[in-house]
XYZ file of C-alpha atoms in Angstrom:
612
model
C 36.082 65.429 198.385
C 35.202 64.558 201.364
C 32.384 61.300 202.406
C 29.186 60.897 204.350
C 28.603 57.392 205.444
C 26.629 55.044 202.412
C 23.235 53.650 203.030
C 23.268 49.854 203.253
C 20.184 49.247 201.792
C 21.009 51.479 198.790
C 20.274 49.331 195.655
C 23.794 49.774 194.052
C 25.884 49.212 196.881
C 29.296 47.589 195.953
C 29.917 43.778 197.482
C 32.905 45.684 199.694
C 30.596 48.376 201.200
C 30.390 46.152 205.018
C 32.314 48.103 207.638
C 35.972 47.406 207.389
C 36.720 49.560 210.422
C 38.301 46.074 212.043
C 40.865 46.533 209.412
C 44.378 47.162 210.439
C 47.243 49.358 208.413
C 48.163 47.494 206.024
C 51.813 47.711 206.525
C 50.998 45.513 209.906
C 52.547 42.175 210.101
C 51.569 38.680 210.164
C 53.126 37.180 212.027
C 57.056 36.043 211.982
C 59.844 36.733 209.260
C 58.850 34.166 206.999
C 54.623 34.871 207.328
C 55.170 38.505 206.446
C 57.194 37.160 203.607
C 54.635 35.135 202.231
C 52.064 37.775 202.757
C 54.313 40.379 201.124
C 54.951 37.814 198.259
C 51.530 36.338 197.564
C 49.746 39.688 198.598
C 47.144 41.628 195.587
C 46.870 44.629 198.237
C 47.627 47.544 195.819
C 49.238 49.666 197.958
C 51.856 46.464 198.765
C 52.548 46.071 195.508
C 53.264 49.778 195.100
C 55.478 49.524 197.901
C 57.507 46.862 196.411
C 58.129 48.740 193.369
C 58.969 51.845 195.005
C 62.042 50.278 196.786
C 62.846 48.086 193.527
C 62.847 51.050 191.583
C 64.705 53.312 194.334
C 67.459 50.022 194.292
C 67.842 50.223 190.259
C 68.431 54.136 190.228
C 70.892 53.680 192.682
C 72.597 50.898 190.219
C 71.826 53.367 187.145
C 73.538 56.187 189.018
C 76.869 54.655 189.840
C 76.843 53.534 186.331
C 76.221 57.378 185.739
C 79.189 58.160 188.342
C 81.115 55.946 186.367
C 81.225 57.710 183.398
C 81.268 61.166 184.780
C 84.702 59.834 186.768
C 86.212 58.445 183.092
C 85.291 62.070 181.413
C 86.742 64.022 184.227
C 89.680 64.615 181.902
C 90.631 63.376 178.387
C 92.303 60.149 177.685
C 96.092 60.756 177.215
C 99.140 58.367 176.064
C 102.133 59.661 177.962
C 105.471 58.591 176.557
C 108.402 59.181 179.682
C 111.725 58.463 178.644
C 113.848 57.079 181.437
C 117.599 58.621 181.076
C 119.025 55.765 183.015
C 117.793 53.349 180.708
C 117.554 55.024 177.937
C 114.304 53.587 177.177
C 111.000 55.247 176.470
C 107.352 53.525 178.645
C 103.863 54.367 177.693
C 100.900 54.695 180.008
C 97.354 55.933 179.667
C 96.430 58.675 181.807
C 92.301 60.023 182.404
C 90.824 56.527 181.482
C 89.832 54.754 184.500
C 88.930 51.632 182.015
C 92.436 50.800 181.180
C 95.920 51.477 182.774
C 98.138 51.289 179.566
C 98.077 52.122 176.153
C 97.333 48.701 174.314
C 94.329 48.843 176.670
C 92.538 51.975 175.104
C 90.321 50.436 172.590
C 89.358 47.686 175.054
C 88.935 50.122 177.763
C 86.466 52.499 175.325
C 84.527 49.170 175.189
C 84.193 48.827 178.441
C 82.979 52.956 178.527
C 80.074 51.626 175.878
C 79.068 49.015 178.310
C 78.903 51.470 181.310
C 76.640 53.951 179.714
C 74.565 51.490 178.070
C 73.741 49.956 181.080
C 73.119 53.302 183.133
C 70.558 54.305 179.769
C 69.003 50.939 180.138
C 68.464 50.521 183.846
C 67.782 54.248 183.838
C 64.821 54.154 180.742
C 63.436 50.995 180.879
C 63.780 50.211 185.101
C 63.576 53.181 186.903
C 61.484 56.271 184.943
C 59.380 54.026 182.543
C 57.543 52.345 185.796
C 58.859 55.099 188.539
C 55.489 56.803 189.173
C 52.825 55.015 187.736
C 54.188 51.458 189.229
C 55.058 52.852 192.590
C 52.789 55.946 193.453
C 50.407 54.965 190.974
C 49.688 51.467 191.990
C 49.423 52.798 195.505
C 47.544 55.950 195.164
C 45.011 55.855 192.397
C 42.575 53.784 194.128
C 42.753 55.491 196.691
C 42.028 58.683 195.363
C 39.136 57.084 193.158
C 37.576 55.613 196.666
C 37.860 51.780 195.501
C 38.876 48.801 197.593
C 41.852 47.856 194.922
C 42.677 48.691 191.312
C 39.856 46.415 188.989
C 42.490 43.349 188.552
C 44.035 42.464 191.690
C 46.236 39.368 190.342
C 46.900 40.805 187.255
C 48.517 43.703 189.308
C 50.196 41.020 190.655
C 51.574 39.529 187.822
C 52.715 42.750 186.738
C 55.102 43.487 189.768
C 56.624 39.298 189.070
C 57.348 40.446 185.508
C 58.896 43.246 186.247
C 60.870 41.468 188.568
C 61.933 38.526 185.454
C 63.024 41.416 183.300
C 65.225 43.114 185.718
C 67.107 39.463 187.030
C 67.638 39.328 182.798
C 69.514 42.531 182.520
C 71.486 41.876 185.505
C 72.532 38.832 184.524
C 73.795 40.205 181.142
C 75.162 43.272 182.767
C 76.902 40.755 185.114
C 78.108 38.971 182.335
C 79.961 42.097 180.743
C 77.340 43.731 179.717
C 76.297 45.286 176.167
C 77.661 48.163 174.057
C 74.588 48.721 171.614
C 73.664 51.991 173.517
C 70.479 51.838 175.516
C 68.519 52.013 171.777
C 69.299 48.742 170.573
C 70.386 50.496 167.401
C 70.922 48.303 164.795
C 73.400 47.483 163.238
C 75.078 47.872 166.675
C 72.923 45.037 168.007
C 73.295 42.688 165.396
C 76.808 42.667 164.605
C 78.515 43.003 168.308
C 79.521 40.145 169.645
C 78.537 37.529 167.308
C 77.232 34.325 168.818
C 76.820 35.759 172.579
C 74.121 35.821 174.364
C 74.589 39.170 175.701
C 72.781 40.913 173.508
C 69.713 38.812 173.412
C 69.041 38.818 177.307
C 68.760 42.750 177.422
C 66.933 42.824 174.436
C 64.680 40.087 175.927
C 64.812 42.036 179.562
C 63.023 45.176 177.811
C 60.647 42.530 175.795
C 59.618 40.979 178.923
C 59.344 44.792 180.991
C 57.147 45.705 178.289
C 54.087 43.119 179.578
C 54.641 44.782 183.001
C 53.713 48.600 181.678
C 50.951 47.130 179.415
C 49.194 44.750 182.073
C 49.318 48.295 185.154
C 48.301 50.774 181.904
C 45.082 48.246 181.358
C 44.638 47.906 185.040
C 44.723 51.820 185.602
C 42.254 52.168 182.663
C 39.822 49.676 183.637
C 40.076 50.440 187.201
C 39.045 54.561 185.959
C 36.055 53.882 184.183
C 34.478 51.174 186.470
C 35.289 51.838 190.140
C 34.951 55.281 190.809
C 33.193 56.076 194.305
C 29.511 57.296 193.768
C 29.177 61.554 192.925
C 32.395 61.057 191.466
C 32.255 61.793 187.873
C 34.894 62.811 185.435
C 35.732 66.014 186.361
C 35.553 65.743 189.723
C 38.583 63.032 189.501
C 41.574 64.800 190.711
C 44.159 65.568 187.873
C 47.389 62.693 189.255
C 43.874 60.229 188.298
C 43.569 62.256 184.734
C 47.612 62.118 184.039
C 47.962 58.408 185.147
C 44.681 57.784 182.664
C 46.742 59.248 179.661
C 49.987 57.330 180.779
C 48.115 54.271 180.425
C 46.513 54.741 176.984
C 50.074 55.153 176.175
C 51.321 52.142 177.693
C 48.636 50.216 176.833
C 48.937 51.451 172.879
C 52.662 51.928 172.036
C 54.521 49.277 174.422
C 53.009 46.397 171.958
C 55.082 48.072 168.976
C 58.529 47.946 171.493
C 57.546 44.483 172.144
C 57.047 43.134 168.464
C 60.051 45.273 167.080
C 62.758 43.391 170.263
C 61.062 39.813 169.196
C 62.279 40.511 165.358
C 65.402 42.041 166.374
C 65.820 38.904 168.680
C 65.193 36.220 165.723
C 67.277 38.475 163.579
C 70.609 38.036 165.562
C 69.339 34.158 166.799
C 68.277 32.847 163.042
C 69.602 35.926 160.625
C 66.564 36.171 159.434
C 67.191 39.562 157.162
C 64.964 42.009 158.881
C 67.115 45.285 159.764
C 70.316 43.656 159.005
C 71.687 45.430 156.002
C 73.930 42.638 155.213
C 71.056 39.617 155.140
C 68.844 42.689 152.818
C 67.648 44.180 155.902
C 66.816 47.801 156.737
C 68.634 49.314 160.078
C 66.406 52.843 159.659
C 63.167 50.541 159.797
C 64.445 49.472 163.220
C 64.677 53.599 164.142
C 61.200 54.304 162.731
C 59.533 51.032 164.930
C 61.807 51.745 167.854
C 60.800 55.859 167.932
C 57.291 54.848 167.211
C 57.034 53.141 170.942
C 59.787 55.399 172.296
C 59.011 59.370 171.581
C 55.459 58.035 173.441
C 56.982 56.803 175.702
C 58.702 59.704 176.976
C 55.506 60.789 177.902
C 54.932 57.611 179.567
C 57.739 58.806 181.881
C 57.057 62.988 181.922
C 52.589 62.656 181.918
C 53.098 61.155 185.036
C 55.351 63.578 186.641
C 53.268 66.467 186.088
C 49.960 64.642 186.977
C 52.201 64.753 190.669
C 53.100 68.661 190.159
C 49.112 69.263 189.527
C 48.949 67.778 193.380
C 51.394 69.158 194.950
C 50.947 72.652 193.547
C 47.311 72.920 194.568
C 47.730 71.369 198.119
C 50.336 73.363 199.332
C 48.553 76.561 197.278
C 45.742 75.653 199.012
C 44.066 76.939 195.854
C 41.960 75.896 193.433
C 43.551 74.367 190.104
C 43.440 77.084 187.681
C 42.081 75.709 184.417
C 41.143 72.316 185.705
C 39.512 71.198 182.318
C 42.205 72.484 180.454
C 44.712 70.316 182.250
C 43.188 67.603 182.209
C 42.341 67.421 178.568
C 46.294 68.735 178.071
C 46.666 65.295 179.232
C 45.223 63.059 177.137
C 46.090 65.858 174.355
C 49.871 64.950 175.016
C 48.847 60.975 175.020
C 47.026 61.969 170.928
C 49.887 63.983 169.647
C 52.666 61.549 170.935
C 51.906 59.152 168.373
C 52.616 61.376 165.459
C 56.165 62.863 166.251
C 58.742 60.020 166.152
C 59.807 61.353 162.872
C 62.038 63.717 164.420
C 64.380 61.164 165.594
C 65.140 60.590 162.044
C 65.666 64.286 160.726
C 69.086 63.238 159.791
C 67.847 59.840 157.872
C 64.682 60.798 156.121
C 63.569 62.521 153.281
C 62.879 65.986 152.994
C 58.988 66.558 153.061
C 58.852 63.905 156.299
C 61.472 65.969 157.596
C 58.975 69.249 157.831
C 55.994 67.796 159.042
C 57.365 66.013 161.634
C 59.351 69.288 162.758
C 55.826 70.874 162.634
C 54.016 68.183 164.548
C 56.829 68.502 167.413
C 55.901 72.281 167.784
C 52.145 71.153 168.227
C 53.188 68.674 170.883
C 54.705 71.537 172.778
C 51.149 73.354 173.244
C 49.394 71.040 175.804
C 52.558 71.218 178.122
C 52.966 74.640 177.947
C 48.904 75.202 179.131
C 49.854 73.256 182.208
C 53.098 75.309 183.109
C 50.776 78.217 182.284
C 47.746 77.123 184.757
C 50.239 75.300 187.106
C 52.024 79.327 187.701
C 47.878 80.482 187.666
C 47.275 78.409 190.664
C 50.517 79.500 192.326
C 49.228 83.260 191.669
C 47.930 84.719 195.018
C 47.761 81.007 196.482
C 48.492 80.562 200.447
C 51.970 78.968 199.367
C 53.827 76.752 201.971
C 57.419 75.649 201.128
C 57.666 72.186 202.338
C 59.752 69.876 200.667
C 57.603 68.812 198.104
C 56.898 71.977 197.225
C 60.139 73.132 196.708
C 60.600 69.987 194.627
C 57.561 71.361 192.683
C 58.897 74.937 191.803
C 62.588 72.983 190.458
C 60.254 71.304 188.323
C 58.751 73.672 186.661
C 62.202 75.824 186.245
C 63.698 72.882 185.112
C 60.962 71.351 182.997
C 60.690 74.381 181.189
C 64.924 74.786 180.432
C 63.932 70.739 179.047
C 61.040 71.928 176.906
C 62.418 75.021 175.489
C 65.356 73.791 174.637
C 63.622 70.932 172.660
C 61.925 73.389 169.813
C 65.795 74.282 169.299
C 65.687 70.498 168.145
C 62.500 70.458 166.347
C 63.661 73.344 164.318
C 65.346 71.517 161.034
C 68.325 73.590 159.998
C 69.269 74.024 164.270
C 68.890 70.164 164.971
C 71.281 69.078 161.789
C 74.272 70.773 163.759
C 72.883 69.840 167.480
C 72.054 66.166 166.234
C 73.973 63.414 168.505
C 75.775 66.238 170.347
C 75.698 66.872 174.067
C 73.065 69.302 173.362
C 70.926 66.279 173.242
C 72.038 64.821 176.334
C 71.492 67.964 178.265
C 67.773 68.294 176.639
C 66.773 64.640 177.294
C 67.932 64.905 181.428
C 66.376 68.397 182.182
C 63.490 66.502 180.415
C 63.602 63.000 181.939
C 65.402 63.748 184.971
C 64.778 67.454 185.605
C 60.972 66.301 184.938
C 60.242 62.965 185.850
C 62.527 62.526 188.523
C 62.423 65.676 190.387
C 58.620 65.553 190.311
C 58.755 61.732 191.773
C 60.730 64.006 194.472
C 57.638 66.230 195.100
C 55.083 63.508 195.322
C 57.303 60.818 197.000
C 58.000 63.744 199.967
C 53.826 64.733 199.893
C 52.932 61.265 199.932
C 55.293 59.662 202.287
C 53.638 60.211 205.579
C 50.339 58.785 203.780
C 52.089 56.196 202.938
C 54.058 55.163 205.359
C 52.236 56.677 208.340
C 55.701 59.113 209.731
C 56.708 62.378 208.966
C 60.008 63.025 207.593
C 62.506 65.751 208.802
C 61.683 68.932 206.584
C 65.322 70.445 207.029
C 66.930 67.586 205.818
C 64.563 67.458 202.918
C 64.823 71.100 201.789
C 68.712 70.488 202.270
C 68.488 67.196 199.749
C 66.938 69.639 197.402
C 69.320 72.505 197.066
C 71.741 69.608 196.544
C 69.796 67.745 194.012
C 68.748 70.803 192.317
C 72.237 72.719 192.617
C 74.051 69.343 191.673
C 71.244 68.894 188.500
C 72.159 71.845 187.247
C 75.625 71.828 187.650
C 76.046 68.649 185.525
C 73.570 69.055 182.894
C 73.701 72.965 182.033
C 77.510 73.052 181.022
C 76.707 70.123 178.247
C 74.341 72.638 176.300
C 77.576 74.644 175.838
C 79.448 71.538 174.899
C 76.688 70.429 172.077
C 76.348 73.646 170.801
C 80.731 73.791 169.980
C 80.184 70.767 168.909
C 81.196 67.692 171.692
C 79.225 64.726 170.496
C 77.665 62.279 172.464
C 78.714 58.819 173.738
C 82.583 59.865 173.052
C 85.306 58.282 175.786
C 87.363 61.290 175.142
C 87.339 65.075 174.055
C 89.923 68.035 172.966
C 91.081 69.681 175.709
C 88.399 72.761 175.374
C 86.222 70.700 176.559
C 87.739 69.899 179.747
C 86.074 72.529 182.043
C 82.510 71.671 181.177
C 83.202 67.755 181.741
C 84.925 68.486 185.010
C 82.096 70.732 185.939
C 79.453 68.166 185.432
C 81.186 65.494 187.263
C 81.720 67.599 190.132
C 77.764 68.097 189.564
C 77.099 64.329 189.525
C 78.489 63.788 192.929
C 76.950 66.706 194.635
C 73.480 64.988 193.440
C 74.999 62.002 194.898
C 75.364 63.307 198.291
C 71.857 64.792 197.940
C 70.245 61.616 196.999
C 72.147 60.245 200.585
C 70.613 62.953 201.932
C 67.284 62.095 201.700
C 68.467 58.294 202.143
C 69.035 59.174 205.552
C 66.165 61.474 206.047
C 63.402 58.502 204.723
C 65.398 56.373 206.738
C 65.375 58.477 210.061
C 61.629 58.535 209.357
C 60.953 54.973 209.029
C 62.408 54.342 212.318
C 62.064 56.997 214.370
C 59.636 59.558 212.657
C 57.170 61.077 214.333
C 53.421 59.738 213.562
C 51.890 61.029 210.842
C 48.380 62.415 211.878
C 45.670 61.224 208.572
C 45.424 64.590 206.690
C 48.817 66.397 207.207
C 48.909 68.757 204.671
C 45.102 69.956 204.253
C 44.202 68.068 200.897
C 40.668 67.823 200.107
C 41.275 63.699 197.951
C 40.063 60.835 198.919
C 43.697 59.878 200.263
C 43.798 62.374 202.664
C 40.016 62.777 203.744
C 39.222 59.198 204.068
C 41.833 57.223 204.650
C 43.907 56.631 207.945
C 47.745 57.123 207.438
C 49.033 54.411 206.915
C 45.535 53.567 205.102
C 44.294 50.080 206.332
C 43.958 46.887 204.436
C 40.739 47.644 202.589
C 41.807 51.445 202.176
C 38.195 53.011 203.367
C 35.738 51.935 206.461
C 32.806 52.678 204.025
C 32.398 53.291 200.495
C 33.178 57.045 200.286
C 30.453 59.134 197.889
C 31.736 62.647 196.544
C 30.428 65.388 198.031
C 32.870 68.209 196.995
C 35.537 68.859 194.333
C 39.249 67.578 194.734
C 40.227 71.325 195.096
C 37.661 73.278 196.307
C 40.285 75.020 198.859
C 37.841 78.462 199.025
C 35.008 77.400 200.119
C 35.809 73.995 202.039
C 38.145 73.568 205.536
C 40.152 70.324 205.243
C 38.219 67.012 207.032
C 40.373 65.150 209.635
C 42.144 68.383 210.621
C 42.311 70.334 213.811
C 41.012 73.922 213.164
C 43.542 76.799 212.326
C 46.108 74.108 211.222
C 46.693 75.186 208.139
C 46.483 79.094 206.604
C 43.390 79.266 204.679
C 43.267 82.045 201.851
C 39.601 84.214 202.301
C 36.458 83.207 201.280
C 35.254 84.725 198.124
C 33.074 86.790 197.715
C 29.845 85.620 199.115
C 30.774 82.298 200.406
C 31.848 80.729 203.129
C 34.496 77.986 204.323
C 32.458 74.951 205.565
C 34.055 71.869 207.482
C 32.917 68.742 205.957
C 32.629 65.615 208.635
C 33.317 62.309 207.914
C 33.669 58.821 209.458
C 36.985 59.362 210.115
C 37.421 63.270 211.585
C 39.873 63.384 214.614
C 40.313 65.676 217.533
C 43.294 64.622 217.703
């Protein structure tokens, strides 16, 4: 995909298409403390703005994950009231042993509370601040004009307004988790959320913090869309987009779709618990299963809000460090908005336990269909690994987890679409496993992949690979060891959101908080690594991988203000690895596979090739 310099005097040539070579990295300053404040502040520079989410985001998952810590430390062992009997005395004391919430036994009730409030809080910082806008926000924001060879995504200020929202909605749920918190779960579930706490405000702020996150993914999905169909580079059509373009497209149909229905069903559950108007109430003749059905509605879609963009990363990574053509191209990309269609039909098997029989069925049917476009990309994700000229950086590594893990998620979930299997797995720790190997095992470990490919583009250093690859056997190694044993817990029979368990329990919750803090100190890991790189990295060169995008064949590293010195046109594919040699790379940098049959591997120049 590389660019030949753009005619001036062409008739369609964009306002932006003067020479920006003048342009410095954007990440330069101006001037002192407070200027580069201001500028970072007041900026519409995409990439900025995807910067500032990426470290807001990185700051709330490490809030979400001491929540987590938090309850993995109070199920290390079962609550227990001891009873000693002092001889001397004569006199028998209780105490409360394996709840870190309370110290004595009077305190047990009020310290399960307090367990509510922790794992509500790491659901709702986890869901609605950290996966919801992890990618698209962050990498997204920063990367998709970039790859479409635009100056900026198509609504500069509106991207703007997006990242202040975002930024209201979070101070909200801080300031009610600072405030004690809420112990609705992270669902809102009613009649949880309109009976807790009668007359506090508690309740109300995090419902309104997800109300007012909402505007955030709806204004960056309708930026993303517009910005696809209106400011791709010339020669680039469709299918010559590459396929993180494709998944972010389907992510925001979704956003831009289902987030309204979130929005409209928090306002009603707001004037519900403000005015008691009867709405899901049962009490004031309201319906609490109406709230599931409107909640799921936005919700199952938006799980693919948080997994679409994940594998529109592993559909990079994979073919870059391949260096092999996407198997299938057409079919993943189409899988993608297929998954986007199909999302809106399947909330119904949230409900299996609360619905009627024949409702029951077709949703269990519809969730097999939605399995079938996700399975076609782990199918042409392993094609393009087949035979490819495989190099395990980090990312990449990050990139096989995900599909191991991905795939334990998905499975795992048609044991939950299957009727008679889900009514003894519902609202067990079956669940919980499924939903992390899912949201966590996918979305997360993919933001790994992309977040380690991407860096040096990003930032303009190179990272220590050791360190990486070591923060990955410790993610993945911790991942598993905290997740896995709770599919043998669901299936006996531990249910979910419990501050205590029977004793046979014991060994799988001990095993998965001994899990939880080996991710921990994987996490620090690459902490430290990103870190070491910021400050003392060595300089990234433009293309350091070999990719054939926009990104990495145009643009400097970091890219400069205005992302391109000319208006790149398409002259290749995004992954024509066979028969093209990586521009702005020194020859015999990276291991090319052969030529097929027939052809030959051709260097494309452009404005920006280096010797160096």
């Amino acid at each position: 995909m590389a660019s030949i310099p753009r005619p001036t005097d062409e008739p369609h040539a964009h306002p932006h298409d003067h020479d920006h070579a003048h342009d410095g990295p954007y990440l330069a300053t101006k001037g002192g403390i407070v200027a580069t404040v201001i500028d970072w502040a007041t900026t519409v520079d995409h990439k900025k703005i995807g910067v500032m989410y990426l470290f807001a985001v990185l700051f709330m998952f490490f809030l979400g994950g001491l929540a987590a810590l938090a309850v993995r430390v109070e199920l290390f062992e079962p609550t227990r009231t001891l009873e000693v009997y002092n001889a001397a005395t004569g006199q028998s004391t209780t105490s409360v042993a394996g709840q870190v919430f309370a110290q004595s036994a009077t305190d047990v009730a009020a310290g399960n509370q307090v367990y509510n409030r922790v794992f509500t809080l790491h659901g709702l910082i986890m869901v609605f601040l950290v996966i919801v806008p992890m990618v698209p926000a962050s990498l997204g924001n920063f990367l998709l004009p970039l790859m479409l060879g635009a100056k900026d995504v198509a609504f500069p200020r509106l991207n703007l307004l997006s990242w202040y929202i975002y930024v209201v909605g979070s101070m909200f749920a801080l300031v009610s988790a600072l405030a004690g918190g809420v112990d609705t779960g992270w669902t809102f579930y009613t009649p949880y959320s309109t009976t807790t706490e009668p007359g506090h405000w508690k309740v109300v702020s995090m419902v309104a913090a997800a109300f007012i996150l909402g505007f955030s993914s709806i204004l960056t999905g309708l930026n993303f869309v517009v910005t696809v169909h209106k400011l791709r580079a010339p020669g680039q059509g469709w299918f010559d987009m590459p396929l993180f373009v494709w998944g972010m497209y389907g992510t925001a149909i979704i956003q831009v779709l289902a987030t309204p229905v979130i929005g409209i069903t928090l306002l009603l559950l707001i004037l519900e618990r403000l005015f008691l108007i009867g709405i899901f109430d049962p009490r004031l003749s309201g319906d609490p299963v109406l709230f599931q059905h409107f909640f799921w509605f936005y919700s199952h879609p938006v799980v693919y809000v948080m997994i679409l963009p994940g594998m529109a990363i592993i559909s990079e990574v994979i073919a870059i460090y391949s260096r092999k053509k996407v198997f299938g191209y057409r079919a993943v990309a189409f899988s993608s908005l297929a998954i986007a269609a199909i999302s809106f039909i399947v909330w119904g098997h949230h409900l299996f336990t609360s619905e009627g029989e024949v409702a029951a069925t077709v949703f269990s049917a519809l969730t097999f269909l939605v399995a079938l476009p996700s399975a076609v990309k782990v199918f042409n994700w392993i094609g393009t690994l087949y035979k490819g000229s495989i190099e395990l950086t980090t990312g990449m590594w990050y990139a096989l987890g995900f599909l191991f893990l991905f795939s334990i998620g998905g499975l795992t979930g048609l044991f939950l679409g299957a009727l008679s299997v889900d009514l003894h797995l519902h609202d067990t720790y079956f669940v919980v496993a499924h939903f992390h190997y899912v949201m966590m095992g996918g979305t997360v470990i993919a933001f790994m992949a992309g977040l380690h490919m991407w860096w040096p583009k990003m930032f303009g250093r190179m990272y220590n690979e050791s360190l990486g690859k070591l923060g990955f056997w410790l993610v993945f190694v911790g991942f598993n060891l905290t997740f896995f044993p709770q599919f043998i817990m669901g299936v006996q029979g531990m249910p979910r959101r419990y501050a205590s368990y029977q004793d046979e329990y014991l060994i799988y919750h001990q095993l998965s908080t001994v899990g939880a803090f080996t991710l921990l100190a994987g996490f620090l890991v690459h902490l430290v690594n990103f870190a070491q790189s910021l400050l003392y990295g060595r300089k990234a060169p433009p293309n350091p991988w070999g990719g054939l995008t926009l990104e990495w064949t145009d643009a400097d590293s970091p890219p400069t203000t205005h992302n391109f010195a000319q208006e790149p046109v398409i002259t290749h594919g995004p992954y024509d690895f066979d028969d093209v040699y990586p521009p702005q790379a020194k020859p015999g940098e990276f291991t090319l596979p052969p030529p097929l049959p027939g052809r030959r591997v051709v260097t494309v120049a452009t404005p920006h090739a280096r010797s160096e």
